[in-house]
Each structure stands twice: as structure tokens, then as C-alpha cells.
mmCIF file of C-alpha atoms and ligand atoms in Angstrom:
data_model
loop_
_atom_site.group_PDB
_atom_site.id
_atom_site.type_symbol
_atom_site.label_atom_id
_atom_site.label_comp_id
_atom_site.label_asym_id
_atom_site.label_seq_id
_atom_site.Cartn_x
_atom_site.Cartn_y
_atom_site.Cartn_z
ATOM 1 C CA MET G 1 81.940 119.357 75.765
ATOM 2 C CA ASP G 2 84.079 122.517 75.620
ATOM 3 C CA PHE G 3 86.891 122.726 73.093
ATOM 4 C CA LEU G 4 89.921 124.687 74.287
ATOM 5 C CA GLN G 5 92.488 125.627 71.687
ATOM 6 C CA PRO G 6 95.594 127.429 73.019
ATOM 7 C CA THR G 7 98.123 128.743 70.518
ATOM 8 C CA THR G 8 101.060 129.130 72.915
ATOM 9 C CA TRP G 9 102.548 126.908 75.591
ATOM 10 C CA SER G 10 101.893 129.389 78.409
ATOM 11 C CA GLU G 11 98.261 129.645 77.321
ATOM 12 C CA ALA G 12 98.047 125.839 77.303
ATOM 13 C CA LEU G 13 99.387 125.629 80.858
ATOM 14 C CA ALA G 14 96.985 128.351 82.049
ATOM 15 C CA MET G 15 94.031 126.498 80.477
ATOM 16 C CA ARG G 16 95.230 123.211 82.008
ATOM 17 C CA ALA G 17 95.220 124.876 85.461
ATOM 18 C CA GLU G 18 91.782 126.445 84.943
ATOM 19 C CA HIS G 19 90.163 123.274 83.562
ATOM 20 C CA PRO G 20 91.360 120.245 85.534
ATOM 21 C CA ASP G 21 88.630 118.135 83.874
ATOM 22 C CA ALA G 22 89.940 118.913 80.362
ATOM 23 C CA LEU G 23 91.500 116.053 78.439
ATOM 24 C CA ALA G 24 94.623 116.980 76.470
ATOM 25 C CA ILE G 25 94.626 115.936 72.836
ATOM 26 C CA GLN G 26 97.686 115.977 70.560
ATOM 27 C CA GLY G 27 97.482 113.638 67.536
ATOM 28 C CA GLY G 28 94.185 112.239 68.831
ATOM 29 C CA THR G 29 94.972 108.645 67.824
ATOM 30 C CA ASP G 30 94.206 107.400 71.342
ATOM 31 C CA VAL G 31 91.831 110.132 72.486
ATOM 32 C CA MET G 32 89.481 109.938 69.488
ATOM 33 C CA VAL G 33 89.189 106.159 69.835
ATOM 34 C CA ASP G 34 88.264 106.586 73.513
ATOM 35 C CA LEU G 35 85.673 109.263 72.691
ATOM 36 C CA ASN G 36 84.184 107.252 69.830
ATOM 37 C CA PHE G 37 83.787 104.183 72.028
ATOM 38 C CA ASP G 38 82.461 106.298 74.881
ATOM 39 C CA ARG G 39 85.264 105.179 77.178
ATOM 40 C CA ARG G 40 85.877 108.787 78.171
ATOM 41 C CA ARG G 41 83.525 111.742 78.357
ATOM 42 C CA PRO G 42 85.677 114.695 79.506
ATOM 43 C CA GLY G 43 84.170 118.081 80.331
ATOM 44 C CA ALA G 44 86.506 119.669 77.799
ATOM 45 C CA LEU G 45 89.191 118.861 75.249
ATOM 46 C CA LEU G 46 92.461 120.785 75.446
ATOM 47 C CA ASP G 47 93.776 120.710 71.892
ATOM 48 C CA LEU G 48 97.571 121.079 71.845
ATOM 49 C CA GLY G 49 97.788 120.879 68.065
ATOM 50 C CA ARG G 50 98.374 124.625 67.603
ATOM 51 C CA VAL G 51 101.185 124.903 70.156
ATOM 52 C CA ALA G 52 104.208 125.127 67.875
ATOM 53 C CA GLU G 53 106.746 124.697 70.722
ATOM 54 C CA LEU G 54 105.605 121.108 71.242
ATOM 55 C CA ARG G 55 106.414 120.149 67.666
ATOM 56 C CA GLU G 56 110.080 121.132 67.908
ATOM 57 C CA TRP G 57 113.127 119.057 68.712
ATOM 58 C CA ALA G 58 116.638 120.278 69.388
ATOM 59 C CA GLY G 59 119.961 118.799 70.353
ATOM 60 C CA ASP G 60 121.223 121.076 73.116
ATOM 61 C CA ASP G 61 122.987 120.218 76.338
ATOM 62 C CA GLY G 62 124.224 116.789 75.200
ATOM 63 C CA ARG G 63 120.620 115.592 75.031
ATOM 64 C CA ILE G 64 117.966 115.558 72.351
ATOM 65 C CA ARG G 65 114.944 117.497 73.569
ATOM 66 C CA LEU G 66 112.056 115.898 71.731
ATOM 67 C CA GLY G 67 108.898 118.020 71.963
ATOM 68 C CA ALA G 68 105.858 116.072 73.125
ATOM 69 C CA GLY G 69 104.088 116.853 69.832
ATOM 70 C CA VAL G 70 106.754 115.428 67.504
ATOM 71 C CA THR G 71 105.191 112.642 65.461
ATOM 72 C CA TYR G 72 106.542 109.137 64.864
ATOM 73 C CA ALA G 73 106.922 109.982 61.166
ATOM 74 C CA ARG G 74 109.336 112.781 62.068
ATOM 75 C CA VAL G 75 111.272 110.644 64.553
ATOM 76 C CA ILE G 76 111.779 108.142 61.717
ATOM 77 C CA ALA G 77 112.687 110.773 59.122
ATOM 78 C CA GLU G 78 114.820 113.084 61.262
ATOM 79 C CA LEU G 79 116.214 111.199 64.251
ATOM 80 C CA GLY G 80 117.152 107.715 63.029
ATOM 81 C CA ALA G 81 120.872 108.351 63.609
ATOM 82 C CA GLN G 82 120.642 109.968 67.061
ATOM 83 C CA LEU G 83 117.775 107.902 68.489
ATOM 84 C CA PRO G 84 117.926 104.589 66.581
ATOM 85 C CA GLY G 85 115.971 102.560 69.147
ATOM 86 C CA LEU G 86 113.072 105.018 69.262
ATOM 87 C CA ALA G 87 113.119 105.299 65.449
ATOM 88 C CA MET G 88 112.956 101.490 65.095
ATOM 89 C CA ALA G 89 110.035 101.330 67.500
ATOM 90 C CA SER G 90 108.332 104.226 65.686
ATOM 91 C CA ARG G 91 108.506 102.308 62.401
ATOM 92 C CA THR G 92 106.355 99.569 63.956
ATOM 93 C CA VAL G 93 103.603 101.909 65.190
ATOM 94 C CA GLY G 94 100.235 101.525 63.469
ATOM 95 C CA SER G 95 100.092 102.590 59.827
ATOM 96 C CA PRO G 96 101.546 105.577 57.930
ATOM 97 C CA GLN G 97 98.434 107.571 58.871
ATOM 98 C CA ILE G 98 98.871 106.819 62.591
ATOM 99 C CA ARG G 99 102.590 107.621 62.409
ATOM 100 C CA MET G 100 101.775 111.003 60.792
ATOM 101 C CA ARG G 101 99.450 111.938 63.685
ATOM 102 C CA GLY G 102 100.611 109.919 66.694
ATOM 103 C CA THR G 103 103.281 111.324 68.987
ATOM 104 C CA VAL G 104 105.731 110.132 71.613
ATOM 105 C CA GLY G 105 104.109 112.600 74.042
ATOM 106 C CA GLY G 106 100.727 110.967 73.410
ATOM 107 C CA ASN G 107 102.208 107.512 74.008
ATOM 108 C CA LEU G 108 103.509 108.783 77.360
ATOM 109 C CA GLY G 109 100.160 110.418 78.142
ATOM 110 C CA SER G 110 98.328 107.138 77.548
ATOM 111 C CA ALA G 111 101.053 105.148 79.382
ATOM 112 C CA SER G 112 99.748 101.859 77.994
ATOM 113 C CA PRO G 113 101.998 98.930 78.941
ATOM 114 C CA ALA G 114 101.896 98.081 75.212
ATOM 115 C CA GLY G 115 102.990 101.531 73.962
ATOM 116 C CA ASP G 116 105.912 101.058 71.591
ATOM 117 C CA ALA G 117 107.856 104.190 72.528
ATOM 118 C CA HIS G 118 108.335 103.088 76.134
ATOM 119 C CA PRO G 119 110.893 100.235 75.825
ATOM 120 C CA PRO G 120 113.438 102.324 73.861
ATOM 121 C CA LEU G 121 112.911 105.306 76.176
ATOM 122 C CA LEU G 122 113.657 103.070 79.176
ATOM 123 C CA ALA G 123 116.690 101.482 77.500
ATOM 124 C CA ALA G 124 118.115 104.932 76.725
ATOM 125 C CA ASP G 125 117.535 106.320 80.272
ATOM 126 C CA ALA G 126 115.173 108.971 78.911
ATOM 127 C CA VAL G 127 113.711 111.677 81.106
ATOM 128 C CA VAL G 128 110.207 113.130 80.757
ATOM 129 C CA GLU G 129 109.929 116.890 81.153
ATOM 130 C CA VAL G 130 106.582 118.094 82.503
ATOM 131 C CA GLU G 131 105.344 121.546 83.439
ATOM 132 C CA SER G 132 102.562 123.293 85.321
ATOM 133 C CA ALA G 133 101.688 126.988 85.452
ATOM 134 C CA ALA G 134 101.960 126.996 89.256
ATOM 135 C CA ARG G 135 105.197 125.064 89.858
ATOM 136 C CA GLY G 136 107.150 125.294 86.608
ATOM 137 C CA THR G 137 109.151 122.452 85.117
ATOM 138 C CA ARG G 138 110.224 119.124 86.598
ATOM 139 C CA GLU G 139 112.051 116.160 85.117
ATOM 140 C CA ILE G 140 110.896 112.589 85.758
ATOM 141 C CA ALA G 141 113.072 109.617 84.796
ATOM 142 C CA ALA G 142 111.116 107.407 82.388
ATOM 143 C CA VAL G 143 111.536 104.521 84.815
ATOM 144 C CA ASP G 144 109.561 106.517 87.429
ATOM 145 C CA PHE G 145 107.015 107.908 84.974
ATOM 146 C CA TYR G 146 104.877 104.770 84.598
ATOM 147 C CA THR G 147 102.946 104.296 87.825
ATOM 148 C CA GLY G 148 100.310 101.677 86.940
ATOM 149 C CA VAL G 149 98.255 100.263 84.088
ATOM 150 C CA LYS G 150 97.674 103.295 81.833
ATOM 151 C CA ARG G 151 98.706 105.608 84.662
ATOM 152 C CA ASN G 152 101.592 108.021 84.834
ATOM 153 C CA ALA G 153 103.229 110.447 87.238
ATOM 154 C CA LEU G 154 101.580 113.598 85.815
ATOM 155 C CA GLU G 155 99.796 115.830 88.316
ATOM 156 C CA PRO G 156 96.328 117.069 87.246
ATOM 157 C CA ASP G 157 97.620 120.535 86.381
ATOM 158 C CA GLU G 158 100.666 119.329 84.455
ATOM 159 C CA LEU G 159 101.336 118.729 80.771
ATOM 160 C CA ILE G 160 104.189 116.847 79.125
ATOM 161 C CA THR G 161 106.565 119.292 77.480
ATOM 162 C CA ALA G 162 109.247 117.039 76.018
ATOM 163 C CA VAL G 163 111.341 113.902 76.383
ATOM 164 C CA LEU G 164 115.072 114.297 76.991
ATOM 165 C CA ILE G 165 117.235 111.532 75.557
ATOM 166 C CA ALA G 166 121.006 111.264 75.145
ATOM 167 C CA PRO G 167 121.981 110.607 71.521
ATOM 168 C CA ALA G 168 122.954 106.942 71.161
ATOM 169 C CA ALA G 169 126.556 106.279 72.204
ATOM 170 C CA GLY G 170 126.293 102.725 70.870
ATOM 171 C CA PRO G 171 123.964 100.422 68.947
ATOM 172 C CA GLN G 172 120.299 100.102 69.916
ATOM 173 C CA GLN G 173 117.669 97.557 68.936
ATOM 174 C CA PHE G 174 113.908 97.122 69.194
ATOM 175 C CA SER G 175 111.887 93.979 68.640
ATOM 176 C CA LYS G 176 108.131 93.435 68.849
ATOM 177 C CA VAL G 177 105.886 90.393 68.558
ATOM 178 C CA GLY G 178 102.301 90.830 67.421
ATOM 179 C CA THR G 179 99.478 88.671 66.187
ATOM 180 C CA ARG G 180 100.229 89.901 62.657
ATOM 181 C CA ASN G 181 103.028 91.879 61.031
ATOM 182 C CA ALA G 182 101.590 95.405 60.926
ATOM 183 C CA MET G 183 98.947 97.590 62.593
ATOM 184 C CA VAL G 184 99.224 95.565 65.723
ATOM 185 C CA ILE G 185 99.375 96.095 69.457
ATOM 186 C CA ALA G 186 102.460 94.363 70.843
ATOM 187 C CA VAL G 187 101.990 90.971 72.463
ATOM 188 C CA SER G 188 105.437 91.626 73.863
ATOM 189 C CA ALA G 189 108.240 94.014 72.983
ATOM 190 C CA PHE G 190 111.859 94.505 73.924
ATOM 191 C CA ALA G 191 114.443 97.239 73.448
ATOM 192 C CA CYS G 192 118.111 97.306 74.322
ATOM 193 C CA ALA G 193 120.815 99.937 74.161
ATOM 194 C CA LEU G 194 124.551 99.420 74.493
ATOM 195 C CA HIS G 195 126.334 102.251 76.272
ATOM 196 C CA PRO G 196 130.018 101.455 75.570
ATOM 197 C CA ASP G 197 131.061 104.917 76.835
ATOM 198 C CA ARG G 198 130.167 103.814 80.383
ATOM 199 C CA GLY G 199 130.215 100.019 80.013
ATOM 200 C CA ALA G 200 126.475 99.757 80.562
ATOM 201 C CA VAL G 201 123.499 98.017 78.975
ATOM 202 C CA GLY G 202 119.961 99.430 78.949
ATOM 203 C CA THR G 203 116.732 97.489 78.503
ATOM 204 C CA GLY G 204 113.016 98.093 78.171
ATOM 205 C CA ILE G 205 110.179 95.560 78.193
ATOM 206 C CA GLY G 206 106.714 96.263 76.786
ATOM 207 C CA SER G 207 103.391 94.446 77.128
ATOM 208 C CA ALA G 208 104.629 91.991 79.730
ATOM 209 C CA ALA G 209 103.948 93.729 83.059
ATOM 210 C CA PRO G 210 101.397 96.266 84.374
ATOM 211 C CA THR G 211 103.730 99.028 83.193
ATOM 212 C CA PRO G 212 106.661 99.224 80.806
ATOM 213 C CA ILE G 213 109.691 98.088 82.822
ATOM 214 C CA ARG G 214 113.457 97.657 82.692
ATOM 215 C CA ALA G 215 115.155 94.311 83.280
ATOM 216 C CA VAL G 216 117.650 95.724 85.756
ATOM 217 C CA GLU G 217 119.223 92.450 86.867
ATOM 218 C CA ALA G 218 119.779 91.399 83.250
ATOM 219 C CA GLU G 219 121.397 94.780 82.501
ATOM 220 C CA THR G 220 123.810 94.528 85.441
ATOM 221 C CA PHE G 221 124.590 90.887 84.690
ATOM 222 C CA LEU G 222 125.447 91.470 81.038
ATOM 223 C CA ALA G 223 127.449 94.652 81.607
ATOM 224 C CA GLY G 224 129.461 92.896 84.341
ATOM 225 C CA GLU G 225 130.143 89.801 82.227
ATOM 226 C CA LEU G 226 131.209 91.933 79.257
ATOM 227 C CA ALA G 227 133.557 93.915 81.505
ATOM 228 C CA SER G 228 135.116 90.911 83.245
ATOM 229 C CA ALA G 229 135.744 89.188 79.892
ATOM 230 C CA GLY G 230 137.304 92.414 78.537
ATOM 231 C CA LEU G 231 134.810 92.392 75.671
ATOM 232 C CA TRP G 232 134.017 96.104 75.762
ATOM 233 C CA ASP G 233 137.672 96.752 74.829
ATOM 234 C CA SER G 234 138.407 93.753 72.603
ATOM 235 C CA ARG G 235 135.030 93.866 70.839
ATOM 236 C CA GLY G 236 135.261 90.087 70.649
ATOM 237 C CA GLU G 237 132.348 87.887 69.721
ATOM 238 C CA LEU G 238 129.412 87.768 72.149
ATOM 239 C CA PRO G 239 129.353 84.240 73.615
ATOM 240 C CA GLU G 240 126.073 82.510 72.725
ATOM 241 C CA ALA G 241 125.632 81.282 76.294
ATOM 242 C CA LEU G 242 125.877 84.866 77.547
ATOM 243 C CA ALA G 243 123.228 86.094 75.105
ATOM 244 C CA THR G 244 120.966 83.177 76.089
ATOM 245 C CA SER G 245 121.419 83.834 79.784
ATOM 246 C CA PHE G 246 120.665 87.528 79.201
ATOM 247 C CA GLY G 247 117.452 86.529 77.392
ATOM 248 C CA GLU G 248 116.384 84.297 80.265
ATOM 249 C CA ARG G 249 117.035 87.066 82.777
ATOM 250 C CA VAL G 250 114.990 89.540 80.729
ATOM 251 C CA ALA G 251 112.101 87.041 80.625
ATOM 252 C CA ALA G 252 112.390 86.543 84.393
ATOM 253 C CA ALA G 253 111.993 90.300 84.952
ATOM 254 C CA ALA G 254 108.554 90.308 83.298
ATOM 255 C CA SER G 255 105.263 89.713 85.101
ATOM 256 C CA PRO G 256 102.951 89.075 82.157
ATOM 257 C CA ILE G 257 99.284 88.092 82.106
ATOM 258 C CA ASP G 258 97.207 85.795 79.891
ATOM 259 C CA ASP G 259 94.897 87.825 77.661
ATOM 260 C CA VAL G 260 93.321 87.771 74.207
ATOM 261 C CA ARG G 261 96.612 88.685 72.553
ATOM 262 C CA GLY G 262 98.793 85.998 74.130
ATOM 263 C CA SER G 263 99.459 83.846 77.158
ATOM 264 C CA ALA G 264 101.806 84.798 79.963
ATOM 265 C CA ALA G 265 103.994 81.799 79.082
ATOM 266 C CA TYR G 266 104.242 82.883 75.440
ATOM 267 C CA ARG G 267 105.088 86.443 76.463
ATOM 268 C CA ARG G 268 107.932 85.225 78.666
ATOM 269 C CA HIS G 269 109.235 82.874 75.994
ATOM 270 C CA SER G 270 109.079 85.504 73.253
ATOM 271 C CA LEU G 271 110.915 87.971 75.480
ATOM 272 C CA SER G 272 113.762 85.543 76.074
ATOM 273 C CA VAL G 273 114.087 85.001 72.306
ATOM 274 C CA MET G 274 113.799 88.707 71.406
ATOM 275 C CA ALA G 275 116.281 89.763 74.081
ATOM 276 C CA ARG G 276 118.828 87.141 73.002
ATOM 277 C CA ARG G 277 118.503 88.139 69.351
ATOM 278 C CA ALA G 278 118.364 91.896 69.941
ATOM 279 C CA VAL G 279 121.467 91.977 72.103
ATOM 280 C CA THR G 280 123.338 89.825 69.571
ATOM 281 C CA TRP G 281 122.357 92.179 66.739
ATOM 282 C CA ALA G 282 123.410 95.181 68.816
ATOM 283 C CA TRP G 283 126.698 93.584 69.808
ATOM 284 C CA ASN G 284 127.474 92.662 66.195
ATOM 285 C CA ASP G 285 126.814 96.284 65.186
ATOM 286 C CA PHE G 286 129.163 97.407 67.955
ATOM 287 C CA ARG G 287 131.899 95.108 66.619
ATOM 288 C CA LYS G 288 131.391 96.310 63.040
ATOM 289 C CA ALA G 289 131.643 99.960 64.130
ATOM 290 C CA ALA G 290 135.231 99.424 65.394
HETATM 291 C C1 LIG W 1 94.802 102.200 64.335
HETATM 292 C C2 LIG W 1 95.736 102.493 65.484
HETATM 293 C C3 LIG W 1 96.959 101.810 65.562
HETATM 294 C C4 LIG W 1 97.824 102.064 66.622
HETATM 295 N N1 LIG W 1 99.015 101.374 66.669
HETATM 296 C C5 LIG W 1 99.860 101.600 67.695
HETATM 297 C C6 LIG W 1 101.091 100.880 67.768
HETATM 298 O O1 LIG W 1 101.427 100.061 66.913
HETATM 299 N N2 LIG W 1 101.908 101.156 68.817
HETATM 300 C C7 LIG W 1 101.584 102.074 69.790
HETATM 301 O O2 LIG W 1 102.365 102.276 70.728
HETATM 302 N N3 LIG W 1 100.420 102.749 69.725
HETATM 303 C C8 LIG W 1 99.563 102.553 68.725
HETATM 304 N N4 LIG W 1 98.374 103.233 68.666
HETATM 305 C C9 LIG W 1 98.046 104.168 69.759
HETATM 306 C C10 LIG W 1 98.449 105.637 69.508
HETATM 307 O O3 LIG W 1 98.642 105.898 68.139
HETATM 308 C C11 LIG W 1 99.731 105.994 70.274
HETATM 309 O O4 LIG W 1 99.578 105.759 71.660
HETATM 310 C C12 LIG W 1 100.154 107.457 70.051
HETATM 311 O O5 LIG W 1 101.464 107.617 70.555
HETATM 312 C C13 LIG W 1 99.248 108.469 70.720
HETATM 313 O O6 LIG W 1 99.740 109.769 70.368
HETATM 314 P P1 LIG W 1 98.709 110.970 70.063
HETATM 315 O O7 LIG W 1 99.526 112.167 69.824
HETATM 316 O O8 LIG W 1 97.759 110.578 68.991
HETATM 317 O O9 LIG W 1 97.981 111.035 71.471
HETATM 318 P P2 LIG W 1 96.514 111.549 71.839
HETATM 319 O O10 LIG W 1 95.498 110.562 71.435
HETATM 320 O O11 LIG W 1 96.300 112.952 71.426
HETATM 321 O O12 LIG W 1 96.668 111.527 73.441
HETATM 322 C C14 LIG W 1 96.937 110.323 74.118
HETATM 323 C C15 LIG W 1 96.974 110.581 75.626
HETATM 324 O O13 LIG W 1 98.054 111.410 75.947
HETATM 325 C C16 LIG W 1 97.594 112.602 76.584
HETATM 326 N N5 LIG W 1 98.465 113.664 76.097
HETATM 327 C C17 LIG W 1 98.791 113.949 74.801
HETATM 328 N N6 LIG W 1 99.682 114.963 74.758
HETATM 329 C C18 LIG W 1 99.909 115.322 76.043
HETATM 330 C C19 LIG W 1 100.761 116.301 76.666
HETATM 331 N N7 LIG W 1 101.559 117.124 75.960
HETATM 332 N N8 LIG W 1 100.747 116.388 78.027
HETATM 333 C C20 LIG W 1 99.965 115.563 78.761
HETATM 334 N N9 LIG W 1 99.162 114.610 78.236
HETATM 335 C C21 LIG W 1 99.138 114.496 76.894
HETATM 336 C C22 LIG W 1 96.128 112.743 76.204
HETATM 337 O O14 LIG W 1 95.389 113.462 77.162
HETATM 338 C C23 LIG W 1 95.727 111.267 76.147
HETATM 339 O O15 LIG W 1 95.456 110.798 77.461
HETATM 340 C C24 LIG W 1 97.477 103.023 67.620
HETATM 341 C C25 LIG W 1 96.262 103.717 67.524
HETATM 342 C C26 LIG W 1 95.404 103.460 66.470
HETATM 343 C C27 LIG W 1 94.102 104.219 66.391
#
């Protein structure tokens, strides 16, 4: 197996184009497991660890541009205020060691339906920036990025450059159920984001469909009910029945399976509970911020 080690982004893109069979590796927390278990045997590894550009984040253009190589540990330490949903999800990833190596770009590369970064990225309307040497840069909405179980919209000659996310305009929440409290793959996960600036609600569901998904009907329903009751302006209490109905609609959006980690019925039920609780926590934060 060849080992390719670019030191600049343009070199990385050129190597990607020349070696379509090369497997990109960033933190290696997914790739090394796959190699060790012989699930993948690529012709070459394309190590992105020396490409400094990927490890940068910046807040230009009204959006945070989070380099694909920024680790969970740094999201937690540096971006908790701007990207609270992603930071909450990052705190639940693996162990401190995994959070020091693992990256949001790697989570997107693996595109597992259980990846913890996906629900908050969906709830925040994030956009994935990808690039190839031949065609330059393109932006893909997170909602269009996940194309199947562990499949994404990347072309063979493309690499993920960054994720573009608007800094939170309102409270965000993330909730995850696992078979134990830490170091666990989600049985189900849910993220929500309130966007009071435009009277909208964002959602993201993990581990309960072939890909991470949004609960679009639940989003529209809740935003509409909040608007017609004048709650965005009054910041009145969130009616319990509304939160419950939102939870049921989130659960209805899922298409979970039975597997070793949980049954489809449990996944649906846990989603309805998490969504009801998460939106209530977020709404209470919104009221307190007045
Ligand atoms: C013990 C353990 C616990 C874990 N716990 C969790 C957890 O709780 N939650 C969770 O979501 N995940 C968990 N994971 C999985 C893993 O840590 C995450 O998916 C992490 O985000 C992967 O990031 P990485 O940088 O290590 O990716 P890598 O392993 O380097 O790469 C992952 C995939 O992304 C591709 N890739 C990486 N960078 C790019 C790029 N710039 N462009 C294109 N493709 C790219 C690679 O080719 C590969 O297919 C765990 C893993 C382990 C080993």
C-alpha cells in the first residue's frame, strides 16, 4: 500500500486526482479501524494530516468556515458559543483520545447514519465545501450530502475542504441515546436549532434512517404554530401539547431498523422523547435570553 503525504492543499488535490484508489485519512479513527479489521484494502492512503489549511477555522462572510481537519476537541474548546449544537454533539463523541484525533470532516467522509456531527449540521443548515483539482470548489447543502448508508455526494476526485455553518442565532440542543453513557455509537440521536431571526426551526435525526435526515414536517409545523400563537415575539411558555406533538412528528419522520443496538420501535419512541425534551430546553433558553 502506497502512503501519500501532501503538505499543501493543492498538492493533496493533485494526488487525489492522480490516485483515485487512494483512501483519504485525517484523524484515522474510522480508517484505522477499517484497515485493522480488513474491511478496506485501498491501493494507497492519502494522509491529510500535514495539510495545515484543513486545520483552520475562521468566521468570515457571516458563516463559520470549519476546516475539515478541525478536531472535536477544538470544536468543544473554541466554538461552543458560535456552534453550540455541534459542540454538544462533539462532547458525546468517543473518548478524549478520539475527540483529540477525530474530525467533523472525517465524520462527513464516513457518512455513517450514526455519526454524531450530522444531526447538528442538518439542524443548522450547514453546507459542505468540497474541491477537486479539475473543477474547483462546490458547495453541497448537508441535507443533500448524505446519499445512502455510509455514502456521500463526493466525486472520486474530490476532497472535503470545510463545513460552512452560520453562527447560532438562537439556542441549539443535541441529545443522544446509547447502550451506555460514554464511548457509544448512538442508538438514536436528535438535534434542534431555533432560528428566531427568521422564525424557523431546524432538526437533525441520527441513527434512525439509512442516512442522517431532517424532520421537515415537524420543523414547519412547530415554526408555524409558534408564529400563529405569537410566541416568537412574546417568548411565552412552550405549550406541553405542542412539544409533544413536535416529538411525535419527529419520530414519524424516521425510518429506523431493528439491529443489535436497538429496535425500530425503541428508536422511534426515544426520538419522540428526545425531540420533546430538546425543543423544550431550547425554548426555555430562548425565553431566558430575553
Ligand atoms: C473508539 C471509537 C469511538 C468512536 N465514537 C464515536 C462517536 O461517539 N460518535 C461518532 O460520530 N463517531 C465515533 N467514532 C468514529 C470516528 O471517530 C468519527 O467518525 C470521526 O469523525 C472520524 O474522523 P477522522 O478524522 O478520524 O476520520 P478518518 O478516519 O481519517 O476518515 C474517515 C473517513 O472520512 C474520509 N475523509 C477524511 N477526511 C476527508 C477529507 N478531507 N475529504 C474527503 N474524505 C475525507 C476518509 O477517507 C474516511 O473514509 C468512534 C471511533 C472510535 C475508534
